[in-house]
XYZ file of C-alpha atoms in Angstrom:
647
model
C -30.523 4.922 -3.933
C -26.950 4.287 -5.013
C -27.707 0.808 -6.244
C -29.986 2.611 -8.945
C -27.266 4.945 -9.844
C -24.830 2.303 -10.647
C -27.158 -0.615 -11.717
C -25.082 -3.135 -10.075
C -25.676 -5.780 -7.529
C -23.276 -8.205 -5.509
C -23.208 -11.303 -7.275
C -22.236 -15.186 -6.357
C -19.477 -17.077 -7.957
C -16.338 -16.737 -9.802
C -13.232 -16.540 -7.505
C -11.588 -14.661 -5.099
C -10.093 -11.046 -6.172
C -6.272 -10.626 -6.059
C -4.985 -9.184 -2.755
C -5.373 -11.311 -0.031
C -6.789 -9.141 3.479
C -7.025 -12.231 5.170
C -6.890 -15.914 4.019
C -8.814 -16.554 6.857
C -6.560 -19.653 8.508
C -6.702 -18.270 12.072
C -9.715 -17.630 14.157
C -7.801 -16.071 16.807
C -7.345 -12.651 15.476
C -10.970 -12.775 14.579
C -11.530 -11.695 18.428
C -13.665 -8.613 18.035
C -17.247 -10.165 18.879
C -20.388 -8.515 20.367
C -23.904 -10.054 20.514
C -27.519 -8.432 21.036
C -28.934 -9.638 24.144
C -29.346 -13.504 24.718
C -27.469 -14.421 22.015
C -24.605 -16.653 21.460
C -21.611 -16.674 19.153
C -18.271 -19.248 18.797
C -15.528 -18.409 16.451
C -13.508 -21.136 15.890
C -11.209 -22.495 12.883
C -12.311 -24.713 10.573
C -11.112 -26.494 7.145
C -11.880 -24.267 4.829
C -12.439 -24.234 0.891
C -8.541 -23.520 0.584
C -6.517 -24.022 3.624
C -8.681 -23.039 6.543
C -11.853 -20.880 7.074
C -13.167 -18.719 10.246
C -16.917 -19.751 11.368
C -19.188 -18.411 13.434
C -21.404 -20.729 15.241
C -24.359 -18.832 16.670
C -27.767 -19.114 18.184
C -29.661 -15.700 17.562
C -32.437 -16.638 20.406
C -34.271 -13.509 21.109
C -31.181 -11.025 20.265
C -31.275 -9.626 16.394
C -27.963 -9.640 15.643
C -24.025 -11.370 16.346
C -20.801 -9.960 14.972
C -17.463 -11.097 14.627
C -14.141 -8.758 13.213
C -10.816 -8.479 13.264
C -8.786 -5.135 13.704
C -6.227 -4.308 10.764
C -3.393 -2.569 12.551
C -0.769 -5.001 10.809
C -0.028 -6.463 7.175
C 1.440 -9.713 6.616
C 4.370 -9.586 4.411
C 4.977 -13.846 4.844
C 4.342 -14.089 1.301
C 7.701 -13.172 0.146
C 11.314 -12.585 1.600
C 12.378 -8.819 0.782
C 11.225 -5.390 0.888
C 11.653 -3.713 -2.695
C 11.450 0.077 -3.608
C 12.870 2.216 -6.448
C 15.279 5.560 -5.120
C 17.424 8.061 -6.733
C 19.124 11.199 -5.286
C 21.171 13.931 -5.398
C 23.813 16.167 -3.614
C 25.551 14.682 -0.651
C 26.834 10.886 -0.679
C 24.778 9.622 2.775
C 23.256 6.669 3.648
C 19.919 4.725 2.890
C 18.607 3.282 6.185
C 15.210 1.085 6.004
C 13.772 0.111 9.253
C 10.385 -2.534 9.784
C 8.804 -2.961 13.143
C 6.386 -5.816 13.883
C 3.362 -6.381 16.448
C 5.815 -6.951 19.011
C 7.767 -3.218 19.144
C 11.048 -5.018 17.602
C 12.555 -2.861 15.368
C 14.528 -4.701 12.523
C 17.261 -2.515 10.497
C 19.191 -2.170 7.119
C 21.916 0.431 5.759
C 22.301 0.579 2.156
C 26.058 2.715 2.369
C 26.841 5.869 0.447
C 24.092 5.709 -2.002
C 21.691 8.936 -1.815
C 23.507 10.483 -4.343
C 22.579 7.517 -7.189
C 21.645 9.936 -10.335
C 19.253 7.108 -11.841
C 15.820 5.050 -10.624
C 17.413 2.110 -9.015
C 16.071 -0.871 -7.164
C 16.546 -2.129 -3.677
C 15.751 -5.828 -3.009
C 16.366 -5.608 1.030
C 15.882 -9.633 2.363
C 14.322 -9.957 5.298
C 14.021 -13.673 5.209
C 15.962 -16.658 4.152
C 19.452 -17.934 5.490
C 21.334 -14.567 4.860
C 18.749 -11.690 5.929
C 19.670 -8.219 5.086
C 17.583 -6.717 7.884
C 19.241 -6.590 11.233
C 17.685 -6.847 15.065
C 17.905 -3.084 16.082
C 15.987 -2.529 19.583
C 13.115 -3.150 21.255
C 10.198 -0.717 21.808
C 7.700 -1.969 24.564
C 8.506 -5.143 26.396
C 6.215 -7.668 24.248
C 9.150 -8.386 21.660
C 11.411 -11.603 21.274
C 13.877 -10.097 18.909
C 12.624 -12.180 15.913
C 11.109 -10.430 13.079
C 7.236 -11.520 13.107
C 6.595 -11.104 9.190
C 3.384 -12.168 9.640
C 2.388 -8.766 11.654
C 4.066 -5.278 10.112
C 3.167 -2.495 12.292
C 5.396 0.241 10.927
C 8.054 1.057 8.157
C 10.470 3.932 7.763
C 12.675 4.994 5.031
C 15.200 7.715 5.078
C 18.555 8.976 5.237
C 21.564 8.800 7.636
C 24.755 11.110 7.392
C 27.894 9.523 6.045
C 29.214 12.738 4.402
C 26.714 14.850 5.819
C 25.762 18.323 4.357
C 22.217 18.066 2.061
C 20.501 16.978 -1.109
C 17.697 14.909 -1.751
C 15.919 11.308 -1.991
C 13.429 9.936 -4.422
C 11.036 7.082 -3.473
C 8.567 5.048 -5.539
C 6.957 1.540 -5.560
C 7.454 0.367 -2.315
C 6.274 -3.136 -2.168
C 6.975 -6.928 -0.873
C 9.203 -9.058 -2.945
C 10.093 -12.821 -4.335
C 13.872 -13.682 -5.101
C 14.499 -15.405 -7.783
C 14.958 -19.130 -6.697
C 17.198 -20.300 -9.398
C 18.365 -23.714 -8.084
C 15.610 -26.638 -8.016
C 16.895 -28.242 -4.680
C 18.091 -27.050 -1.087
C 20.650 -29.779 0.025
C 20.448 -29.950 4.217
C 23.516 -32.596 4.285
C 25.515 -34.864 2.147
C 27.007 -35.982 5.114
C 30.497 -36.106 3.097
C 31.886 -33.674 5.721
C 33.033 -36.370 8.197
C 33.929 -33.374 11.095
C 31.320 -30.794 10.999
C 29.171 -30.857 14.124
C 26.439 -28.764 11.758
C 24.746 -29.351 8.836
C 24.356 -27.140 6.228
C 22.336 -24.889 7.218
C 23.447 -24.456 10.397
C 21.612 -27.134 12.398
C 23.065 -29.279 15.354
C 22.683 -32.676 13.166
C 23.348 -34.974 16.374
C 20.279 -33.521 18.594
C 18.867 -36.525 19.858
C 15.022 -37.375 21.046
C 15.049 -40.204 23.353
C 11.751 -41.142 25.114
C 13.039 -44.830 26.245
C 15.835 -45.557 28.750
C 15.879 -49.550 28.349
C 17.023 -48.805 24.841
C 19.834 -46.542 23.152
C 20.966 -45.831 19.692
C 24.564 -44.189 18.401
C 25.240 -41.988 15.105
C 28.374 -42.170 13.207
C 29.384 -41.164 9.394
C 30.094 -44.526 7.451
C 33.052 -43.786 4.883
C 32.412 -47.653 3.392
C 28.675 -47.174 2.842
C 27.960 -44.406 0.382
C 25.378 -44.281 -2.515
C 27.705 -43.470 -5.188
C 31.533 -42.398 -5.908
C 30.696 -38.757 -6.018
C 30.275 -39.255 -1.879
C 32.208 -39.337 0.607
C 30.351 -40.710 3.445
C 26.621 -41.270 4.872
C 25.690 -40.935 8.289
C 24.494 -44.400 10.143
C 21.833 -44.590 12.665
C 22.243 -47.954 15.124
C 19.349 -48.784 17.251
C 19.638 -51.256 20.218
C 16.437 -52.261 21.411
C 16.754 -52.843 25.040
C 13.110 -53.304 26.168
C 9.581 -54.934 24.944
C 7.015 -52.330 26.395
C 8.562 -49.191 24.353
C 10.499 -48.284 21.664
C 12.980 -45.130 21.152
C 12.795 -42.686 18.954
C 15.880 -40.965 17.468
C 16.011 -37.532 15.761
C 18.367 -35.591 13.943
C 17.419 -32.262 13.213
C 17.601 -30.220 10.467
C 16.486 -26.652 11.265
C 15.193 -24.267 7.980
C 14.661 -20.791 7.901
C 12.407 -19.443 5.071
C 13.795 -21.139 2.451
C 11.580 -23.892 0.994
C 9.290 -21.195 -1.092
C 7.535 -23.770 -3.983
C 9.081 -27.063 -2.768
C 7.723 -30.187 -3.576
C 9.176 -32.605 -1.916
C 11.598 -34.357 0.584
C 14.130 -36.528 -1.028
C 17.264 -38.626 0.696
C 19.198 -41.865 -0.111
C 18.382 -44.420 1.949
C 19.658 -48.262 3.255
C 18.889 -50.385 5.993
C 18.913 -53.804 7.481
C 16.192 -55.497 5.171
C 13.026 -55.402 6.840
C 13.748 -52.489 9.064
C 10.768 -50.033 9.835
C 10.191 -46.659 10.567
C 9.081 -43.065 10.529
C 9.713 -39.832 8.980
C 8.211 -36.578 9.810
C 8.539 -32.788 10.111
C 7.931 -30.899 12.722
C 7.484 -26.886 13.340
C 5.178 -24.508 13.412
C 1.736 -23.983 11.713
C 0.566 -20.370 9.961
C -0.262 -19.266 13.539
C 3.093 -20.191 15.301
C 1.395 -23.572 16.753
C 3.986 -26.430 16.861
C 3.105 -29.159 14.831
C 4.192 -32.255 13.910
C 3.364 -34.642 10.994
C 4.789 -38.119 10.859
C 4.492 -40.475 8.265
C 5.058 -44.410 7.840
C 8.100 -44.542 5.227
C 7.581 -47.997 4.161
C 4.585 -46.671 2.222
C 6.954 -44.752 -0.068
C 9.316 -47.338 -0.259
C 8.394 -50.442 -2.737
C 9.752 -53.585 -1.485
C 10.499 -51.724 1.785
C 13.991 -51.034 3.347
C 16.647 -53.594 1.964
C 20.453 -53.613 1.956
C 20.636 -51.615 -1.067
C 21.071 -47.689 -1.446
C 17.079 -46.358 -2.518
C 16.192 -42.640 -3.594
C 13.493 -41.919 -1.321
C 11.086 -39.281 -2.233
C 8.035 -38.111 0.332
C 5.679 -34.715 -1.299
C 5.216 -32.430 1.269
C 1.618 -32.663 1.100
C 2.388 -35.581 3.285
C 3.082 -32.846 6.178
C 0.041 -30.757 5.975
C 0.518 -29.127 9.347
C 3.874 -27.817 9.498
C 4.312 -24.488 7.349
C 7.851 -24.805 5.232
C 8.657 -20.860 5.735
C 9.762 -21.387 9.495
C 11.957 -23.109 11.248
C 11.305 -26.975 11.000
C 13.131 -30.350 12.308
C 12.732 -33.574 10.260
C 12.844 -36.666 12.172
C 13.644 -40.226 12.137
C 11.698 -41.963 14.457
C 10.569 -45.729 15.907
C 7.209 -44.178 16.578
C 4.450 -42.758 14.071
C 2.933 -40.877 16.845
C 2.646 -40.901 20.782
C 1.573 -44.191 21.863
C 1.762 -45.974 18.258
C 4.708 -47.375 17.726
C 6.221 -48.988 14.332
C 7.404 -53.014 15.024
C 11.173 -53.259 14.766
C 13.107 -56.881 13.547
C 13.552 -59.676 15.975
C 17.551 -58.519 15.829
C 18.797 -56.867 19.126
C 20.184 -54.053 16.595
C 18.625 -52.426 13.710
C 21.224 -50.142 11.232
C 19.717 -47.620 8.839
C 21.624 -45.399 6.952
C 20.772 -41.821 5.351
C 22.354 -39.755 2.681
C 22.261 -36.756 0.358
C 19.143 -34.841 2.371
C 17.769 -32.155 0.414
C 14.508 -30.662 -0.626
C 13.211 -29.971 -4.450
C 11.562 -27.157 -5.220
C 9.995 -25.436 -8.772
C 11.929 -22.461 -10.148
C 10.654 -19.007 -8.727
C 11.071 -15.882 -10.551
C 11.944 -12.148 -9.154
C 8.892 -10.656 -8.560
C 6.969 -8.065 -6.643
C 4.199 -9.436 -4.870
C 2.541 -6.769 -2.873
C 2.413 -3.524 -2.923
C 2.673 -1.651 0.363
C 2.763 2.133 -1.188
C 3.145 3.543 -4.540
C 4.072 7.166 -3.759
C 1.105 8.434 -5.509
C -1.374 9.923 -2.855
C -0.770 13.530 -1.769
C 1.397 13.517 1.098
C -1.101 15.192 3.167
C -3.135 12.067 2.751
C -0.161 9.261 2.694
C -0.063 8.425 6.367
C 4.158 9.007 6.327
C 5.386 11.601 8.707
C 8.964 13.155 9.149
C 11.352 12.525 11.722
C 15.155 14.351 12.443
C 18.194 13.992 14.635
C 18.911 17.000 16.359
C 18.974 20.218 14.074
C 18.699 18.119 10.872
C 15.693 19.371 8.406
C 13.419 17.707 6.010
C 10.410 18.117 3.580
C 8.979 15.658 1.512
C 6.566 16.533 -1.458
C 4.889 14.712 -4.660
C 7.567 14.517 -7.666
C 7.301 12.345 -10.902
C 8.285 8.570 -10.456
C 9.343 6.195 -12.632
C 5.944 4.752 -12.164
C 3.211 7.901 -11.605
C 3.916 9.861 -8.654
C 7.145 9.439 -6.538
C 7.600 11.238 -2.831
C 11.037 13.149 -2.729
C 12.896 14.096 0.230
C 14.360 17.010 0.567
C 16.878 16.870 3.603
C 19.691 18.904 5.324
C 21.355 17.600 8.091
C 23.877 20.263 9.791
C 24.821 18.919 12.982
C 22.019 15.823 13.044
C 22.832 12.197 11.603
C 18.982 10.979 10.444
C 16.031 12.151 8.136
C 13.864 9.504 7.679
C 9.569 9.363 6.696
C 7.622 6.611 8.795
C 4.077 5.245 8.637
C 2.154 2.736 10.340
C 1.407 -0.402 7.549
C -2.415 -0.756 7.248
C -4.554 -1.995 4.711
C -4.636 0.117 1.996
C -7.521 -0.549 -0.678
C -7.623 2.236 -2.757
C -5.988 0.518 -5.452
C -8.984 -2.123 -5.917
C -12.733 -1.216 -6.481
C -14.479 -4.413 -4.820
C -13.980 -6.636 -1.654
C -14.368 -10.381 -1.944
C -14.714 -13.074 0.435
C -16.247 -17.027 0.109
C -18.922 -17.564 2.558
C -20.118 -21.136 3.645
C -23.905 -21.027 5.806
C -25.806 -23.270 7.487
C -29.351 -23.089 8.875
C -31.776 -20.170 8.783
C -31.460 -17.907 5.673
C -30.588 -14.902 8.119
C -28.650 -11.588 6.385
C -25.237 -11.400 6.266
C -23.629 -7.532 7.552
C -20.220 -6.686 5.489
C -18.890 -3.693 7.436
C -15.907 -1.965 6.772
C -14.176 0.418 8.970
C -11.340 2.935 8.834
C -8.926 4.401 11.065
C -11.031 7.554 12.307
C -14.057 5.200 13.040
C -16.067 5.735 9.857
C -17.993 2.699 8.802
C -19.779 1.506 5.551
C -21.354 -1.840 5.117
C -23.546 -3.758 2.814
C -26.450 -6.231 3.695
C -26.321 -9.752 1.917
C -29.648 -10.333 1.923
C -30.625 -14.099 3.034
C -26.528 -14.850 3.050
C -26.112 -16.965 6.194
C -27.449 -19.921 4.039
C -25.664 -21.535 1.704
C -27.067 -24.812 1.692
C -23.610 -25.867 3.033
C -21.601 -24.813 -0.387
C -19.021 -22.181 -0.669
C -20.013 -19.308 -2.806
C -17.967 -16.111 -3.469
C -19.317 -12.633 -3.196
C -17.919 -9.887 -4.727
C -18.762 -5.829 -3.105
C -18.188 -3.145 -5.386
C -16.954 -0.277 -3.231
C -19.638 1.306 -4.421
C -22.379 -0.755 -3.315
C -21.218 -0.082 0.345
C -23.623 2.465 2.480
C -22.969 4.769 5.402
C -23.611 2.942 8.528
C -21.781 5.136 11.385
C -19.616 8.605 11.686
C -15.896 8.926 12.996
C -14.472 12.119 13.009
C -15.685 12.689 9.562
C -18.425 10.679 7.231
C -16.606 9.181 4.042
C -14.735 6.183 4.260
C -10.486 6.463 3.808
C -9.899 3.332 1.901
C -6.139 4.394 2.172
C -6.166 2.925 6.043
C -8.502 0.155 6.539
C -8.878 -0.222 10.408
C -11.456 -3.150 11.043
C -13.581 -5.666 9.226
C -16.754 -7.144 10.585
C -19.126 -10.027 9.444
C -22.554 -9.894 11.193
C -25.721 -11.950 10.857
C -29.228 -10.273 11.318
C -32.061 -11.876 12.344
C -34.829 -12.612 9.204
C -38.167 -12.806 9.925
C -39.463 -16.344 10.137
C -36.118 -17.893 9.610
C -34.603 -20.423 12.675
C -32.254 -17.947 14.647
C -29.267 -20.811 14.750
C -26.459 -21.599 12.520
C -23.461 -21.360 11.456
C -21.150 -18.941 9.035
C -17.864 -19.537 7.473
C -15.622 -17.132 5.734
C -12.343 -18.088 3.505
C -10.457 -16.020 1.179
C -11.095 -12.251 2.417
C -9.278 -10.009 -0.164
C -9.770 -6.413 -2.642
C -9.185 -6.231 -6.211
C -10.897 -4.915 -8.884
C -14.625 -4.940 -9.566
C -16.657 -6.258 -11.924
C -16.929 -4.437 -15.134
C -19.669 -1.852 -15.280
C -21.822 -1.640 -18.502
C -20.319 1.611 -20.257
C -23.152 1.271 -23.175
C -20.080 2.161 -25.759
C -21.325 -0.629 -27.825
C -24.294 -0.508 -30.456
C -27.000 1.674 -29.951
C -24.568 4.381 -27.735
C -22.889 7.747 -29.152
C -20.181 7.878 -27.165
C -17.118 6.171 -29.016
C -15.015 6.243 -25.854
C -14.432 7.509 -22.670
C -11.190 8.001 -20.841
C -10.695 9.502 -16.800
C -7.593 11.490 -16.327
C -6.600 12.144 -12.740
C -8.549 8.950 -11.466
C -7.786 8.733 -8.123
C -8.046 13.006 -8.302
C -6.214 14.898 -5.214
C -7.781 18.338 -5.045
C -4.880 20.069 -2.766
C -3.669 23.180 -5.006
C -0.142 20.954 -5.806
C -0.860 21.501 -9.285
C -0.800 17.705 -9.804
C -4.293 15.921 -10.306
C -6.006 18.716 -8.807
C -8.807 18.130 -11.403
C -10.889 15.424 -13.300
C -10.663 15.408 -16.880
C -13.283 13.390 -19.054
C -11.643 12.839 -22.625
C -14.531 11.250 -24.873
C -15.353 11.039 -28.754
C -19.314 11.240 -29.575
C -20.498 9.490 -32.930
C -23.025 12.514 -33.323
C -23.674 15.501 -31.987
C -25.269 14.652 -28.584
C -26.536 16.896 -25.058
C -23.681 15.573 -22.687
C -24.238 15.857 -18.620
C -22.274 14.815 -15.738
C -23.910 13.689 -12.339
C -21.718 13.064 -9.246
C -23.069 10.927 -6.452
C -20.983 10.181 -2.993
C -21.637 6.462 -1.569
C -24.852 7.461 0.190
C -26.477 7.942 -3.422
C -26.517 11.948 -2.847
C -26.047 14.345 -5.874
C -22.491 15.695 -4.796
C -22.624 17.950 -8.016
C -24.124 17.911 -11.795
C -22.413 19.779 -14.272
C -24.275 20.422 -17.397
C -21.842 20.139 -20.739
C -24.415 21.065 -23.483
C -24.509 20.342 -26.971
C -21.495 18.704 -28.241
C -20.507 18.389 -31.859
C -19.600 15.072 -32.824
C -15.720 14.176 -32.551
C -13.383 14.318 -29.961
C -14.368 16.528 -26.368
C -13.568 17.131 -22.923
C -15.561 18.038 -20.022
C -13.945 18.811 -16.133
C -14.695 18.506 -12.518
C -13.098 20.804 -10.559
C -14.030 17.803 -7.319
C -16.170 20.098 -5.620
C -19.911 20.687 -4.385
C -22.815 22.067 -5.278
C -22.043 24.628 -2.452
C -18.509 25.044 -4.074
C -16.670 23.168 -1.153
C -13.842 21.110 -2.017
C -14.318 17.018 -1.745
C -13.690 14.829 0.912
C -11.636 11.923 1.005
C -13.266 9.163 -0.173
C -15.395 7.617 -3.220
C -17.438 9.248 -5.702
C -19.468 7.776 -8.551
C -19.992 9.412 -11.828
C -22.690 9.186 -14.197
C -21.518 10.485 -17.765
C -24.415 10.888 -20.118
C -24.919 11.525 -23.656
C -28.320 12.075 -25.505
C -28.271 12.453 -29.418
C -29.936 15.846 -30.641
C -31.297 14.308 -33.370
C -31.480 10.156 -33.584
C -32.810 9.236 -29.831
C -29.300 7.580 -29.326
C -28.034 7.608 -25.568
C -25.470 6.510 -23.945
C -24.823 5.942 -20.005
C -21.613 5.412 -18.446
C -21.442 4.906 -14.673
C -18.043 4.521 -12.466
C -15.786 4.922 -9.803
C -14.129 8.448 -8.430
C -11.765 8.350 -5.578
C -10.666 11.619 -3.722
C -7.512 11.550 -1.349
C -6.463 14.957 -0.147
């Protein structure tokens, strides 16, 4: 029924929408399956259309259905290096303390001093990544932690206050999202090597830990002040191999450990000069995007024309070279006789073989400050925001709705007597309310089965859509897009509309179709939320309705005095017979309101977001059909959209 409201369908093609739920690179945490009866179902990892995909392989047999999900109870923040958020305050100078805990139970900490009192919106840029984090190992809660902050898996944030000079006032919060620093140099140098007595290199890294897999041969390290690329350097570091055997060769390694600071690099550069005809490896090795070490070697002779000779060469290697290894952890780059286990590279006849290395660094592309997530705006009613409250001792606190500096902003009011803390904290789920579609890339083969989108959230509620014939794609990617409003009631939690403010769990399932072959398989890329496409407002020729504007879109019916209402601002060519129809997600009339005859011009028309019995809304969606008849010409217009109710 609802698809007839809205006149909408889901659609194949175009690209993925712009929040990333999942890129879908590890199968792993895809580990909610369940199968009907004999059937079977594999989730595995696969390459997918960017970076990897997650696909099912399954064999329906007699059952009717297999699913595959993935719970939501973290967000991954990996995609930049600080938590951002705009405060201001008054009374009392105190403290600012921000606290993250990951999947683990560690609890990671930072104190912005003496601040609460700042009069005017300012911005905190809190790093939680790179060589010089901001944010602190504080304790442990559970016994699953290792006391390193797993950005890749937010559980929980909390924001608040901590006494310095005690007594009360208050704290304003907006925008709090995930953020980019500015990278405004275009290289990272790991070691000139110029430093003849350093035992580190620049970033911190024991430079003389050694890999040796062959004890008939040996090699030695020392800086060379004689050999050095050009005047501006003081020394390179030399790397003397003795080969001491004929069924194995060594490998030698000096490592140069990164943390979170290669953001847009491009490639590996270093000065290089050898013995001519001397051969060997380079490679990286860390971790992949699910903690995995990895290792990628290369052959360096293939980016060396002519090879190594006796004279100084700028060496440069693109990290595409490394595919495996991901360049925001901790990585090692090697120099090795040996590509990979068992292959080795030939060495010169000589009993010795001298190579020397100089001016390490990696390139990357200027980044600018940005934010690149956002995690809350401060605009849902507080009743609905997820945050609660939290004191030391006899310390009190409140925290309402207030104006931002972008819409709504959630101020703290706090008093702390003989307590030191007042802080807000909520779990980090997926919240969607800010998009109006779900998108995802799908890759099929075999039977043209259905494809199940379900979404639920954290009280059990689910919606889903059916994708008709889906699990075939004739083995090409194509993107489909879900309005929100396309999704249908599937099963109750404790109530029946669907919070897209906490996202709990999202499942793919296939169906069986009648007369299609019951196995296959079903990959999925590029899960994300973002807006949806346009719907046909019929303001163009032919309509009377000029233009349409929604005040209080997402509307919060909780007496506050702020959006309490919807507000329909439009302008009619002529005078028209204007009615309002209000549908939930199941397609049910929630409420019509009739506006009557309108006089051409400017008008307004309200929802007061309640029932046809007079109860007040649910949380949830709502879809609104606005309609305007002419009195007189036949004109019409229909305009259909979106309505979201947090409480």
């Amino acid at each position: 029924m609802l698809a007839a409201v809205l006149g909408m369908a889901v659609f194949a093609g175009g690209g993925a929408l712009g929040a990333i739920i999942d890129s879908m690179d590890d199968a792993t945490v895809w580990s909610q399956k369940s199968v009907d009866g004999a059937a079977t179902l594999t989730v595995s990892t696969v390459t997918g259309q960017s970076g990897n995909a997650v696909e099912g392989a399954y064999d329906l047999k007699t059952g009717s259905y297999v699913q595959f999900g993935r719970k939501l109870e973290t967000v991954d923040i990996s995609s930049g290096d600080a938590i951002t958020f705009l405060y201001k305050g008054s009374g009392s100078k105190n403290s600012i303390e921000v606290k993250l805990q990951d999947s683990g139970g560690d609890w990671f900490a930072k104190t912005i001093a003496n601040v609460s009192d700042t009069a005017e919106w300012t911005r905190a840029v809190l790093r939680y990544s790179g060589t010089s984090p901001d944010f602190t190992f504080a304790f442990m809660e559970g016994s699953s932690g290792d006391s390193a902050l797993n950005t890749r898996a937010i559980k929980k944030i909390s924001i608040g206050v901590t006494k310095s000079a005690g007594g009360s006032g208050t704290l304003l919060l907006d925008e709090l999202g995930v953020y980019q620093v500015a990278a405004d140099t275009t290289q990272i140098v790991f070691d000139n090597f110029n430093d003849t007595t350093k035992t580190t290199n620049n970033l911190g890294a024991n430079q003389r830990l050694v890999y040796d897999d062959a004890s008939t041969s040996s090699f030695s390290f020392s800086y060379d002040t004689a050999a050095k690329p050009s005047d501006g350097d003081t020394a390179s570091f030399k790397i003397i191999f003795t080969k001491g055997g004929t069924t194995k060769n060594a490998a030698w390694l000096p490592a140069f450990a990164v943390v979170d600071t290669t953001s847009s690099c491009t490639e590996l550069v270093f000065d290089l000069k050898g013995d001519t005809g001397a051969t060997l490896g380079i490679g990286l090795k860390g971790t992949d995007a699910q903690n995995t070490t990895q290792e990628d070697l290369v052959y360096l002779n293939s980016y060396l024309l002519g090879g190594v000779t006796d004279a100084w060469t700028r060496v440069r290697i693109p990290l595409t070279a490394f595919p495996n290894v991901s360049f925001r952890t901790n990585f090692q780059i090697w120099f090795a006789t040996e590509l990979k286990d068992g292959v080795t590279i030939s060495l010169p006849t000589a009993a010795t073989t001298s190579v020397w290395i100089d001016n390490l660094k990696i390139f990357r592309v200027p980044v600018p400050n940005a934010v690149l997530q956002t995690l809350d705006s401060f605009d849902a009613p507080v009743s609905a925001s997820g945050w609660s409250k939290a004191t030391g001792d006899d310390a009190s606190l409140s925290f309402e709705r207030a104006t931002g500096q972008v819409g709504k902003a959630y101020e703290l009011a706090y008093a702390f007597n003989s307590g030191t803390y007042a802080i807000i904290e909520r779990k980090i789920s997926i919240n969607v309310q800010e998009g109006s579609a779900f998108s995802f890339l799908l890759k099929g083969t075999g039977g043209a089965n259905n494809v199940e989108f379900k979404v639920k959230d954290g009280d059990g509620t689910t919606y889903y859509k059916v994708l008709t014939g889906a699990a075939s794609t004739s083995g090409a990617w194509a993107t489909y897009t879900i309005p929100y409003t396309q999704l249908s009631f599937f099963s109750a939690g404790t109530d029946n509309s669907l919070n897209l403010g906490e996202i709990a769990q999202i499942d793919f399932a296939i169906t069986k179709s009648s007369g299609q072959s019951t196995g296959g398989t079903l990959a999925v890329d590029l899960l994300s939320y973002g807006a949806a496409p346009s719907i046909s407002a019929n303001v163009a020729a032919g309509g009377v309705v000029e233009n349409l504007t929604v005040k209080g879109n997402p509307v919060s019916p909780n007496g506050d005095g702020i959006d309490d209402e919807v507000t329909f601002q439009f302008t009619l060519k002529e005078s028209s017979v204007v009615t309002l129809n209000v549908y939930d997600l199941r397609g049910t009339l929630v409420r019509q309101i009739p506006g009557g005859t309108q006089a051409a011009g400017p008008q307004t028309l309200n929802w007061d977001v309640r029932d046809r019995a007079g109860r007040v809304c649910p949380n949830g969606l709502c879809v609104f059909q606005f309609e305007a008849r002419s009195a007189t010409s036949g004109g019409r217009s229909d305009i259909r959209n979106i309505i979201a109710v947090v409480r």
